[in-house]
Amino acid sequence: MAALMLSRHSPWRVSYVATRCLSSAPLPAQKLDGSTDTGDIKRPSQSLLVDPLKHPDYFCMNELLSIEDMFKARVHLGHKKKVRNRFMTNYIYGTRLGMDVIDLNATKPLLRRALNFTAHVAYRGGIIMFMTRRAEFIASVEKAALDVKEYAHCRYWRGGTLTNRTRFDYRLPDLVIFLQTQNFAASPHRAIIECSKFMIPTSGVVDTNCDPRLISFPVPANDDTPSSVHYLLSLYKIAIWRGKQARKLALDQMEEREKTKKVEEVQTSEKLEKTATKSVGGSGNVPDKPQKKKPTFIQKKGSK
Amino acid sequence: MAATREVALLVGQIHKHKPLIRCSLIIQKYCMCTGSQQPQLTHREVQRSGGIVTNKYGEPLAVELVLPKPSLKNYCADFEEELKQHEIKYAHQLAQYKKARGHLQNIIGLKQMSTLNRNRSLKNLFPSGLFEPKARPMFRKPFLKPIRSSVRTDGRPSHYLFYTSKPRYYEVMNAIALKLEHIQRYEEFMVSQGISKPSSEAMMSWADGGRPMTLKTFQKKCGHISTQDYLRFVLLLQKTVVQPYSYIHRDWINQFRRFFDRTRPPKDKKEPKIHVDEKGRQYSVAEGKKKTSLARVKLFVKGTGEVTVNGKPMVAYFPKALDREQLLSPLDVTKKLTTTDVEAEAILGGHRSQARAIRIALSKCLTVFVSEEEREMLRLAGLFKRDSRIRERKKPGQKKARKKHTWKRR
């Protein structure tokens, strides 16, 4: 069932956006370090090495997800049946007392995928922006953005914030996370259109009355209940935090490696010098030659 | 059991070769799922992931996470180039601008010119008959703007609410909202403890006469914001202040409020001076207003109760008793009806408003010659207060300001 869901939910735009975002850094398994020569390093087994971009859950977000937790956070509760968006039918388990119930088995892989992508963006130093238009969640969402040192825009959205900017000395966000994809008028948030114009990938919580096709990485879940929103927000936070930690670690290691490389270079150059002097041996004419030349040059100058 | 042993073996193997493996090495035991649950990864996904050791559900058991080389180039390469291009363009435009400015100054023969002068001289040099001012030749600074310092070199804005375009304002709003949430949670906690209200002492401390800070001071704090945004701030602040447990963040909230110091005496208003005329009589002069009429009063302290208005005796000028009463009320309050002389001048307006204007001027004159208590009496009687009501204009479609034409069903 889950496999079916996944295969069904792969509109062309999702895959296209995903590849476009990460296409600038295709890292084949053979050149993990960016260096061309990897022959001297022995690995335990080649089969264990994974292309991080192809890996389904690179930052191990799946270990945080459990259907029980989601159920407790009331992620499964949807809207009334009559406001259902027909593209959400795939993610709906059934209807009880006129209310739609979201299929958490369908939510879980999609949530994992969204979190994985978020962590990857954070790992590469991308700008992530949180969005919501619900007054009750603004404070917590903005605080979450501050906590993970990312950005938030939960206030009035001026048309053209992304598309019609006057200054060009700052970057636009590389990923936009919607905690609610709809605005007050129960229509899609205007930022979604602007994001799609710039091919900025979006990830968002889609309730049963939302259109999942508009979002690159949708997560079918309840976006009205505080417990559900805070649960999902904390997961996004962890994903960003993990990505950033990994980045920090990797950058530190790169620095160390560069240092050791320099030391090695110095050592090898010293060795080379030593061997050179040894090989030259007693014939010390080479360093004397420039000394002889210099005074002649000065004399010429002086004579003029 | 077999699966776990396999994992353990793998873990050991990887640990042995740890120094050889590049970047960070994180080993995770993946997806511990029982047979009854669904597999969390599809078989195809596992296949794509490159032959990881899997269990019978097709899930990877141990994964070595070899992270790719992180570089800002992934996201910043294009941006850095753009920024460089922008800098080059801006420098070019600025150089052109300066060069043109120099030429213009040479032509005119002035070393320094204001923008206004520059535009004027341009008008003379390149006369244009075009109607639209924007279409005429003009001299202006480069279109491009220099790079802002609030953004770091990698293009990441320094403020977390940068994209809202009013980051400092929304930062304050967010901070207040968080405090409000905390106060409300605290109240819930106290109610659950069985305490419905805080002690009256704590509650009363809010009756301190504090008000939200003014728009101007708020703009100093948050940059330029509209009055609409300021009103939102005021509403939010008042909402927090009104909370019964708001005193827990009193000091923090008070930084957004202003207080009137009641112990400080009020600023001395301009009091009329005491003059002495040729005959050695002491007098003071003051002015008063009511509607459109203006009045100027000369009050002699020692007199016989003579009151003249515009050179005429009061009885002749104000035939109505009500006007006279109005006029003399300050003297009546201070009981100086028969011991003072008054010379008043009044212009514009009707007799009633003139009498009122003289009344105000008269009580102002009196302040110099009466005691503090009597002055307070005058104040309490409302004799210093200028009546701010003025005539309301006539409306079209109506007979007068408010009066309507007679309505008739036809």
XYZ file of C-alpha atoms in Angstrom:
714
model
C 0.000 0.000 0.000
C 2.731 2.375 0.972
C 4.650 1.550 -2.167
C 1.560 2.280 -4.188
C 1.154 5.615 -2.475
C 4.706 6.587 -3.162
C 4.593 5.657 -6.788
C 1.303 7.450 -7.250
C 2.490 10.512 -5.523
C 5.316 11.453 -7.783
C 4.136 14.211 -10.065
C 6.753 15.410 -12.498
C 7.193 18.727 -10.737
C 8.374 17.157 -7.504
C 11.149 15.153 -9.061
C 12.074 18.014 -11.331
C 12.336 20.519 -8.516
C 14.294 18.101 -6.396
C 16.848 17.371 -9.087
C 17.124 21.027 -9.986
C 17.868 22.050 -6.421
C 20.575 19.563 -5.854
C 21.909 19.341 -9.373
C 24.678 21.763 -8.572
C 26.238 19.193 -6.309
C 26.059 15.775 -7.846
C 28.543 13.782 -5.867
C 29.258 10.334 -7.174
C 30.328 7.715 -4.689
C 33.800 7.531 -6.128
C 34.600 11.181 -5.444
C 33.275 11.729 -1.990
C 35.992 14.123 -1.015
C 35.999 16.102 -4.190
C 39.506 14.839 -4.865
C 40.158 13.078 -8.128
C 42.444 10.445 -6.710
C 40.830 8.004 -4.336
C 42.805 4.935 -5.174
C 44.985 5.062 -2.076
C 42.073 4.818 0.366
C 40.816 1.402 1.216
C 37.237 0.969 2.240
C 35.781 -1.931 4.126
C 33.397 -2.714 1.346
C 32.203 -0.716 -1.611
C 28.654 -1.938 -1.207
C 28.278 -0.040 2.034
C 28.906 3.302 0.465
C 25.800 5.231 -0.376
C 25.155 8.155 -2.606
C 23.686 10.545 -0.032
C 21.345 12.183 -2.486
C 19.896 8.899 -3.593
C 19.560 7.553 -0.106
C 15.933 7.587 1.062
C 16.666 8.615 4.624
C 20.152 9.965 4.933
C 19.826 11.749 8.257
C 17.949 8.907 9.951
C 14.751 10.835 10.446
C 12.731 7.648 10.316
C 13.791 6.679 13.802
C 11.907 9.698 15.139
C 8.688 8.831 13.382
C 6.167 6.461 14.822
C 2.531 6.118 14.001
C 1.694 6.002 17.688
C 3.258 9.393 18.301
C 1.457 10.836 15.325
C -1.813 9.424 16.570
C -1.252 10.897 20.011
C -0.491 14.291 18.470
C -3.780 13.987 16.523
C -2.060 14.220 13.185
C -4.731 11.953 11.685
C -7.703 14.263 12.191
C -8.957 15.907 9.050
C -11.752 18.236 8.069
C -15.377 17.530 7.293
C -16.061 15.337 4.349
C -17.690 18.010 2.241
C -14.647 20.321 2.172
C -12.329 17.536 1.056
C -9.963 18.224 -1.800
C -10.303 15.399 -4.294
C -6.530 15.077 -4.650
C -6.322 14.184 -0.963
C -8.397 11.022 -1.321
C -5.257 8.925 -1.635
C -4.150 9.909 1.833
C -7.476 9.443 3.593
C -8.096 6.334 5.636
C -11.835 6.765 5.941
C -14.633 8.909 7.242
C -16.028 8.804 10.743
C -19.048 10.824 11.839
C -18.670 12.958 8.737
C -15.007 13.749 9.498
C -12.138 12.577 7.329
C -9.371 10.582 8.970
C -5.917 10.830 7.435
C -4.060 7.579 6.744
C -0.937 7.782 8.889
C 0.630 4.931 6.922
C 0.573 7.237 3.936
C 1.756 10.223 5.967
C 4.835 8.554 7.377
C 6.890 7.964 4.202
C 5.969 11.376 2.856
C 6.956 13.030 6.112
C 10.229 11.137 6.099
C 10.908 12.269 2.559
C 10.130 15.908 3.392
C 12.343 15.836 6.472
C 15.158 14.181 4.553
C 15.038 16.905 1.935
C 14.927 19.617 4.605
C 17.998 18.196 6.312
C 19.836 18.040 2.995
C 19.088 21.683 2.282
C 20.269 22.656 5.761
C 23.394 20.568 5.239
C 24.286 22.524 2.133
C 23.781 25.889 3.791
C 20.475 26.658 2.116
C 18.109 29.312 3.410
C 14.971 27.813 4.920
C 11.863 29.883 5.584
C 8.923 28.929 7.798
C 5.471 30.143 6.870
C 2.080 30.257 8.494
C -0.869 32.624 8.527
C -2.570 31.358 11.685
C -2.343 33.897 14.489
C -2.164 31.230 17.177
C 0.979 29.649 15.723
C 2.892 32.763 14.692
C 4.799 33.187 17.946
C 5.956 29.577 18.183
C 6.860 29.320 14.499
C 8.934 32.483 14.583
C 10.654 31.294 17.705
C 11.413 27.969 16.039
C 13.021 29.809 13.133
C 15.150 31.768 15.559
C 16.158 28.608 17.414
C 17.516 26.879 14.329
C 18.942 30.135 12.944
C 16.701 30.158 9.931
C 13.996 32.515 8.718
C 10.268 32.998 9.164
C 7.559 34.970 7.415
C 4.301 34.548 9.287
C 2.914 38.035 8.783
C 1.054 39.835 6.058
C 2.432 38.673 2.730
C 3.042 41.575 0.415
C 2.561 40.507 -3.163
C 5.942 40.356 -4.868
C 8.028 39.782 -1.768
C 10.014 37.241 -3.772
C 9.181 38.190 -7.341
C 9.365 41.962 -7.194
C 12.286 42.876 -5.006
C 14.239 46.088 -5.451
C 17.526 44.979 -3.954
C 19.613 42.105 -5.199
C 22.194 41.841 -2.448
C 20.479 39.013 -0.625
C 19.492 35.491 -1.547
C 15.972 34.194 -1.778
C 15.041 31.213 0.380
C 16.068 27.804 -0.923
C 13.267 25.959 0.809
C 9.953 27.219 2.127
C 8.141 25.232 4.796
C 4.419 25.843 5.188
C 2.885 24.845 8.497
C -0.407 25.878 6.933
C -0.659 26.040 3.178
C -3.842 28.077 3.191
C -4.447 31.666 4.131
C -7.446 33.191 5.877
C -9.640 32.986 2.827
C -9.134 29.199 2.629
C -7.254 29.613 -0.627
C -3.619 28.666 -1.233
C -1.053 30.977 0.324
C 0.144 33.495 -2.244
C 3.750 32.640 -1.492
C 3.225 29.232 -3.115
C 2.766 30.882 -6.504
C 5.813 33.067 -6.034
C 7.894 30.082 -4.969
C 6.847 28.122 -8.025
C 7.787 31.054 -10.259
C 11.331 30.911 -8.935
C 11.417 27.109 -8.741
C 11.906 27.295 -4.987
C 10.976 23.923 -3.506
C 8.225 23.930 -0.911
C 7.391 21.552 1.862
C 4.160 21.786 3.696
C 1.451 20.308 5.854
C -1.601 19.604 3.730
C -4.878 18.975 5.455
C -7.785 17.201 3.767
C -9.040 20.507 2.334
C -5.709 21.503 0.764
C -4.335 20.831 -2.676
C -1.237 18.607 -2.344
C -0.237 19.174 -5.968
C 0.907 22.716 -5.232
C 3.546 21.623 -2.750
C 6.779 19.882 -3.740
C 7.043 17.855 -0.547
C 3.564 17.595 0.938
C 2.835 15.988 4.305
C -0.801 14.966 4.684
C -1.579 15.868 8.275
C -3.766 17.904 10.556
C -2.822 21.570 10.384
C -5.409 22.990 12.804
C -4.706 21.353 16.144
C -1.847 22.919 18.127
C -0.493 19.539 19.258
C -0.206 18.328 15.673
C 1.394 21.537 14.400
C 3.891 21.643 17.255
C 4.770 17.983 16.674
C 5.475 18.563 13.000
C 7.314 21.791 13.720
C 9.613 20.061 16.169
C 10.377 17.378 13.564
C 11.295 20.014 11.004
C 13.465 21.675 13.606
C 15.296 18.433 14.329
C 15.853 17.813 10.637
C 17.402 21.261 10.189
C 19.446 20.855 13.321
C 20.804 17.512 12.152
C 21.707 18.887 8.765
C 23.525 21.794 10.348
C 25.367 19.598 12.827
C 26.540 17.354 10.015
C 27.683 20.389 8.075
C 29.620 21.720 11.018
C 31.259 18.340 11.574
C 32.195 17.945 7.949
C 33.597 21.464 7.692
C 35.729 20.922 10.782
C 37.065 17.693 9.384
C 37.829 19.359 6.084
C 39.834 22.000 7.881
C 41.764 19.384 9.799
C 42.486 17.476 6.658
C 43.768 20.576 4.932
C 46.035 21.266 7.871
C 47.452 17.748 7.811
C 47.869 18.032 4.067
C 49.902 21.172 4.468
C 52.055 19.577 7.150
C 52.624 16.600 4.915
C 53.534 18.838 2.023
C 56.032 20.696 4.137
C 57.515 17.438 5.341
C 57.788 16.013 1.854
C 59.330 19.221 0.535
C 61.886 19.136 3.364
C 62.656 15.553 2.558
C 63.072 16.428 -1.081
C 65.436 19.274 -0.219
C 67.471 16.986 1.964
C 67.726 14.380 -0.721
C 68.601 17.087 -3.249
C 71.445 18.460 -1.111
C 72.649 14.922 -0.459
C 72.652 14.086 -4.137
C 74.492 17.311 -5.012
C 77.024 16.513 -2.287
C 80.343 18.436 -2.260
C 79.785 20.533 -5.325
C 78.690 23.803 -3.678
C 79.034 25.990 -6.752
C 75.349 26.433 -7.281
C 74.604 28.802 -4.357
C 77.785 30.820 -5.093
C 76.826 31.806 -8.601
C 74.266 34.532 -7.824
C 76.617 36.048 -5.243
C 79.205 36.580 -7.915
C 76.738 38.103 -10.326
C 75.307 40.673 -7.933
C 78.376 42.819 -7.371
C 79.004 43.089 -11.118
C 75.511 44.478 -11.585
C 76.071 47.068 -8.891
C 79.374 48.067 -10.377
C 77.744 48.633 -13.709
C 75.175 50.870 -12.111
C 77.791 52.800 -10.265
C 79.879 53.307 -13.369
C 76.985 54.878 -15.149
C 18.656 -12.615 16.182
C 20.549 -13.391 13.075
C 19.906 -9.916 11.819
C 21.178 -8.217 14.932
C 24.363 -10.304 14.903
C 24.954 -9.284 11.358
C 24.597 -5.656 12.319
C 26.996 -6.070 15.201
C 29.556 -7.635 12.884
C 29.204 -4.829 10.431
C 29.529 -2.247 13.128
C 32.710 -3.847 14.336
C 34.089 -3.971 10.844
C 33.412 -0.334 10.232
C 34.834 0.703 13.573
C 38.041 -1.125 12.761
C 38.452 0.879 9.603
C 37.194 4.096 11.098
C 40.280 6.205 10.433
C 40.236 5.177 6.830
C 36.712 6.281 6.169
C 36.269 9.809 5.130
C 34.040 12.378 6.797
C 31.787 11.505 9.634
C 30.792 7.988 10.317
C 27.384 7.428 11.717
C 26.112 3.970 12.096
C 22.480 3.543 12.640
C 20.501 0.506 13.139
C 17.741 1.028 10.724
C 14.054 0.404 10.978
C 13.544 -2.110 13.718
C 10.210 -3.337 12.590
C 8.410 -6.487 13.496
C 6.902 -8.791 10.962
C 3.396 -7.524 11.545
C 4.181 -3.964 10.522
C 4.573 -2.724 7.037
C 8.046 -2.267 5.656
C 8.994 1.357 5.980
C 11.079 1.472 2.878
C 10.042 0.061 -0.426
C 12.152 -2.505 -2.119
C 12.809 -0.194 -5.007
C 14.109 2.503 -2.732
C 16.514 0.089 -1.151
C 17.712 -1.031 -4.529
C 18.315 2.560 -5.504
C 20.280 3.166 -2.365
C 23.023 0.932 -3.670
C 23.049 -2.552 -2.319
C 22.857 -2.011 1.383
C 22.646 -5.081 3.577
C 18.972 -5.732 3.975
C 16.693 -7.911 6.019
C 13.865 -10.001 4.696
C 11.645 -6.939 4.264
C 14.149 -5.340 2.062
C 15.285 -2.792 4.644
C 18.830 -1.741 5.252
C 20.259 -2.895 8.546
C 23.380 -0.820 8.800
C 24.276 2.187 6.780
C 27.502 4.000 6.655
C 26.847 7.650 6.217
C 29.605 9.199 4.216
C 28.768 12.818 3.887
C 29.638 14.694 0.740
C 31.985 17.605 0.758
C 29.900 20.569 1.847
C 30.579 23.804 0.130
C 28.763 27.059 -0.072
C 29.077 26.808 -3.793
C 26.087 24.503 -3.818
C 23.768 27.387 -3.125
C 25.936 30.477 -3.319
C 27.874 30.160 -6.550
C 25.329 31.948 -8.690
C 24.658 34.488 -6.013
C 28.327 35.381 -5.596
C 28.654 35.933 -9.311
C 25.533 38.083 -9.329
C 26.922 40.121 -6.489
C 30.202 40.656 -8.305
C 28.373 41.723 -11.449
C 26.268 44.066 -9.386
C 29.330 45.642 -7.802
C 30.967 46.150 -11.186
C 27.824 47.699 -12.638
C 27.348 49.966 -9.642
C 30.959 51.132 -9.733
C 30.609 51.868 -13.453
C 27.411 53.861 -12.951
C 28.894 55.796 -10.066
C 32.015 56.674 -12.057
C 29.873 57.865 -14.960
C 27.765 59.934 -12.628
C 30.779 61.614 -11.048
C 32.335 62.305 -14.423
C 29.139 63.916 -15.722
C 28.840 65.954 -12.577
C 32.370 67.249 -13.059
C 31.645 68.236 -16.647
C 28.515 70.070 -15.661
C 30.314 71.944 -12.921
C 33.013 72.967 -15.383
C 30.439 74.279 -17.829
C 28.622 76.276 -15.212
C 31.835 77.282 -13.490
C 30.832 76.351 -9.978
C 32.878 74.122 -7.748
C 30.046 72.889 -5.615
C 26.442 72.631 -6.662
C 23.293 71.586 -4.963
C 20.966 69.164 -6.729
C 18.486 71.973 -7.204
C 21.055 74.193 -8.933
C 22.152 71.261 -11.028
C 18.642 70.639 -12.255
C 18.137 74.302 -13.030
C 21.340 74.529 -15.021
C 20.381 71.375 -16.873
C 17.101 73.020 -17.777
C 18.989 75.956 -19.314
C 21.533 73.793 -21.112
C 19.029 71.338 -22.557
C 15.760 73.184 -22.988
C 12.922 70.781 -23.648
C 9.370 71.369 -24.782
C 8.144 68.032 -23.540
C 5.130 68.210 -21.301
C 5.922 65.267 -19.040
C 8.640 66.248 -16.539
C 9.912 62.661 -16.388
C 10.593 62.731 -20.136
C 12.792 65.825 -19.977
C 16.565 65.513 -19.583
C 17.469 65.034 -15.971
C 20.463 64.502 -13.791
C 20.183 61.779 -11.225
C 22.198 59.387 -9.168
C 22.869 55.789 -10.283
C 19.818 53.545 -10.502
C 21.588 50.710 -8.753
C 22.029 50.818 -5.022
C 25.136 49.897 -3.045
C 25.186 46.603 -1.189
C 23.494 46.729 2.169
C 25.477 45.924 5.263
C 22.630 43.984 6.920
C 23.316 41.050 4.610
C 26.304 38.819 4.976
C 28.663 37.998 2.152
C 27.075 34.612 1.531
C 23.713 36.278 0.928
C 22.139 35.113 4.165
C 20.288 37.987 5.827
C 21.376 38.678 9.373
C 17.872 38.987 10.858
C 15.559 36.008 11.151
C 12.534 38.046 10.081
C 14.341 39.800 7.254
C 11.917 38.701 4.556
C 8.968 40.340 6.302
C 10.520 43.729 5.375
C 9.771 45.030 8.900
C 12.018 42.765 10.954
C 12.526 44.990 13.982
C 8.816 45.686 14.376
C 7.801 42.060 14.065
C 10.568 41.052 16.440
C 9.015 43.244 19.117
C 5.545 41.917 18.309
C 6.777 38.346 18.542
C 8.498 39.014 21.863
C 5.329 40.499 23.366
C 3.210 37.640 22.014
C 5.555 35.097 23.605
C 5.323 36.897 26.956
C 1.533 36.947 26.660
C 1.524 33.216 26.019
C 3.717 32.663 29.050
C 1.453 34.796 31.256
C -1.619 32.890 30.107
C 0.068 29.557 30.738
C 1.025 30.762 34.195
C -2.585 31.693 34.868
C -3.750 28.250 33.776
C -1.223 26.690 36.111
C -2.377 28.837 39.032
C -6.010 27.989 38.338
C -5.118 24.307 38.308
C -3.487 24.868 41.703
C -6.794 26.238 42.966
C -5.848 29.931 42.941
C -8.337 31.795 40.826
C -6.909 35.312 41.161
C -3.602 36.860 42.174
C -3.383 38.890 45.326
C -4.959 42.307 45.144
C -1.623 44.014 45.841
C -0.086 42.509 42.748
C -3.169 43.327 40.701
C -3.380 46.901 41.874
C 0.173 47.633 40.875
C -1.075 48.080 37.333
C -3.012 51.179 38.281
C 0.145 53.197 37.771
C -1.111 55.437 35.024
C 1.233 53.948 32.445
C 0.322 54.134 28.779
C 1.836 52.614 25.651
C 4.810 54.507 24.270
C 4.093 57.100 21.624
C 4.324 56.427 17.916
C 7.466 58.523 17.630
C 9.387 56.721 20.341
C 8.158 53.402 18.976
C 9.413 54.348 15.521
C 12.820 55.093 16.989
C 12.846 51.553 18.294
C 11.412 49.737 15.292
C 12.179 51.904 12.295
C 9.515 53.617 10.255
C 6.135 51.931 10.686
C 2.614 52.957 9.847
C -0.001 54.085 12.360
C -1.933 50.915 11.574
C 0.993 48.791 12.720
C 1.399 51.005 15.775
C -2.251 50.438 16.695
C -1.713 46.691 16.443
C 1.196 47.044 18.831
C -0.916 49.089 21.254
C -3.708 46.492 21.165
C -1.312 43.641 21.845
C 0.377 45.517 24.651
C -2.904 46.448 26.308
C -4.017 42.841 26.054
C -0.904 41.702 27.893
C -1.171 44.448 30.508
C -4.779 43.596 31.298
C -3.926 39.960 32.117
C -4.307 39.273 35.851
C -0.835 37.736 36.089
C 0.900 40.274 33.858
C 2.917 41.491 36.841
C 5.314 38.554 36.437
C 6.800 40.339 33.425
C 6.124 43.862 34.663
C 9.601 45.278 34.216
C 9.965 43.826 30.759
C 6.601 45.128 29.591
C 7.211 48.556 31.106
C 9.962 49.237 28.599
C 7.173 49.722 26.040
C 5.176 52.066 28.276
C 5.486 55.635 29.398
C 4.575 57.176 32.728
C 3.442 60.575 33.888
C 5.232 61.731 36.995
C 2.430 62.997 39.212
C 4.678 64.220 42.001
C 6.300 66.740 39.664
C 4.512 70.122 39.677
C 2.914 71.122 36.372
C 4.824 73.429 34.095
C 4.187 77.108 34.853
C 2.062 78.557 32.153
C 2.619 82.062 30.936
C 1.187 84.352 33.568
C 0.324 87.939 32.813
C 2.793 90.449 34.138
C 1.924 93.200 36.634
C 2.216 96.620 35.017
C 2.043 100.075 36.552
C 0.439 102.970 34.652
C 1.125 106.746 34.824
C -1.147 107.240 37.819
C 0.667 104.517 39.766
C -2.148 101.983 39.476
C -1.263 98.309 39.195
C -2.827 96.388 36.341
C -2.465 93.184 34.283
C -3.372 92.328 30.674
C -4.591 89.022 29.208
C -6.380 87.638 26.165
C -9.259 85.240 25.754
C -11.119 83.490 22.952
C -14.487 81.940 22.328
C -15.687 80.727 18.907
C -14.397 83.454 16.565
C -14.397 86.336 19.042
C -11.234 87.678 20.597
C -10.933 89.681 23.796
C -8.236 91.647 25.547
C -8.721 92.728 29.145
C -6.963 95.273 31.357
C -7.619 94.700 35.066
C -6.842 97.423 37.599
C -6.548 96.007 41.115
C -7.645 99.026 43.010
C -10.826 100.539 41.706
C -14.483 101.136 42.236
C -16.086 98.403 40.167
C -16.209 100.249 36.852
C -16.399 97.924 33.867
C -16.122 99.222 30.296
C -16.267 97.219 27.078
C -14.962 98.811 23.868
C -15.157 102.212 25.519
C -18.785 101.819 26.538
C -20.071 100.983 29.990
C -20.876 97.314 30.401
C -24.592 97.844 30.829
C -24.773 99.707 27.565
C -22.662 97.187 25.652
C -24.315 94.044 27.030
C -28.021 94.764 27.454
C -28.689 91.156 28.426
C -28.180 90.252 32.067
C -26.900 86.766 31.219
C -23.910 88.197 29.327
C -23.083 90.515 32.203
C -23.276 87.644 34.664
C -20.984 85.624 32.479
C -18.522 88.445 32.239
C -18.392 89.200 35.933
C -18.334 85.625 37.199
C -14.531 85.556 37.876
C -14.847 88.679 39.993
C -17.852 87.185 41.702
C -15.956 84.011 42.596
C -13.022 85.920 44.019
C -15.302 88.586 45.616
C -13.638 91.527 43.933
C -16.677 92.991 42.219
C -16.487 96.376 43.880
C -12.752 96.750 44.390
C -11.499 96.439 40.792
C -11.761 98.268 37.472
C -11.952 96.464 34.131
C -11.211 97.774 30.634
C -12.119 95.218 27.984
C -11.856 95.145 24.205
C -13.707 92.548 22.187
C -13.963 91.989 18.451
C -15.753 89.549 16.134
C -18.467 87.125 17.090
C -21.712 87.804 18.852
C -22.420 89.362 22.218
C -22.580 86.046 23.994
C -19.271 84.707 22.767
C -17.638 88.081 23.354
C -18.778 88.004 26.979
C -17.329 84.503 27.300
C -14.028 85.556 25.736
C -13.772 88.485 28.135
C -14.534 86.122 31.021
C -11.547 83.922 30.204
C -9.231 86.903 29.783
C -10.449 88.371 33.043
C -9.801 85.230 35.065
C -6.324 85.033 33.534
C -5.688 88.605 34.653
C -6.819 87.779 38.144
C -4.292 84.961 38.639
C -1.541 87.500 39.334
C -3.400 89.247 42.108
C -5.136 86.376 43.959
C -3.962 83.699 46.346
C -3.311 80.060 45.440
C -6.619 78.963 46.958
C -8.624 81.478 45.004
C -6.874 80.495 41.832
C -7.850 76.895 42.515
C -11.431 78.056 42.973
C -11.325 79.746 39.587
C -9.933 76.590 38.037
C -12.623 74.429 39.586
C -15.278 76.802 38.312
C -13.912 76.176 34.826
C -13.150 79.801 34.181
C -9.761 79.197 32.557
C -11.044 76.684 30.078
C -11.310 77.780 26.473
C -14.484 76.429 24.933
C -13.262 74.398 21.984
C -16.641 74.107 20.295
C -16.929 75.968 17.026
C -19.601 76.463 14.447
C -20.335 73.411 12.360
C -20.450 73.944 8.636
C -23.593 73.720 6.557
C -23.939 70.520 4.565
C -25.133 70.355 0.977
C -28.516 68.723 0.684
C -29.413 69.917 4.139
C -30.807 73.128 5.414
C -28.130 73.711 8.038
C -25.338 71.689 9.647
C -27.712 69.004 10.874
C -31.152 70.234 9.900
C -32.707 68.382 6.979
C -35.242 69.481 4.425
C -38.768 68.424 5.240
C -39.382 64.920 3.972
C -42.480 64.238 1.994
C -43.734 61.001 0.489
C -44.547 61.539 -3.150
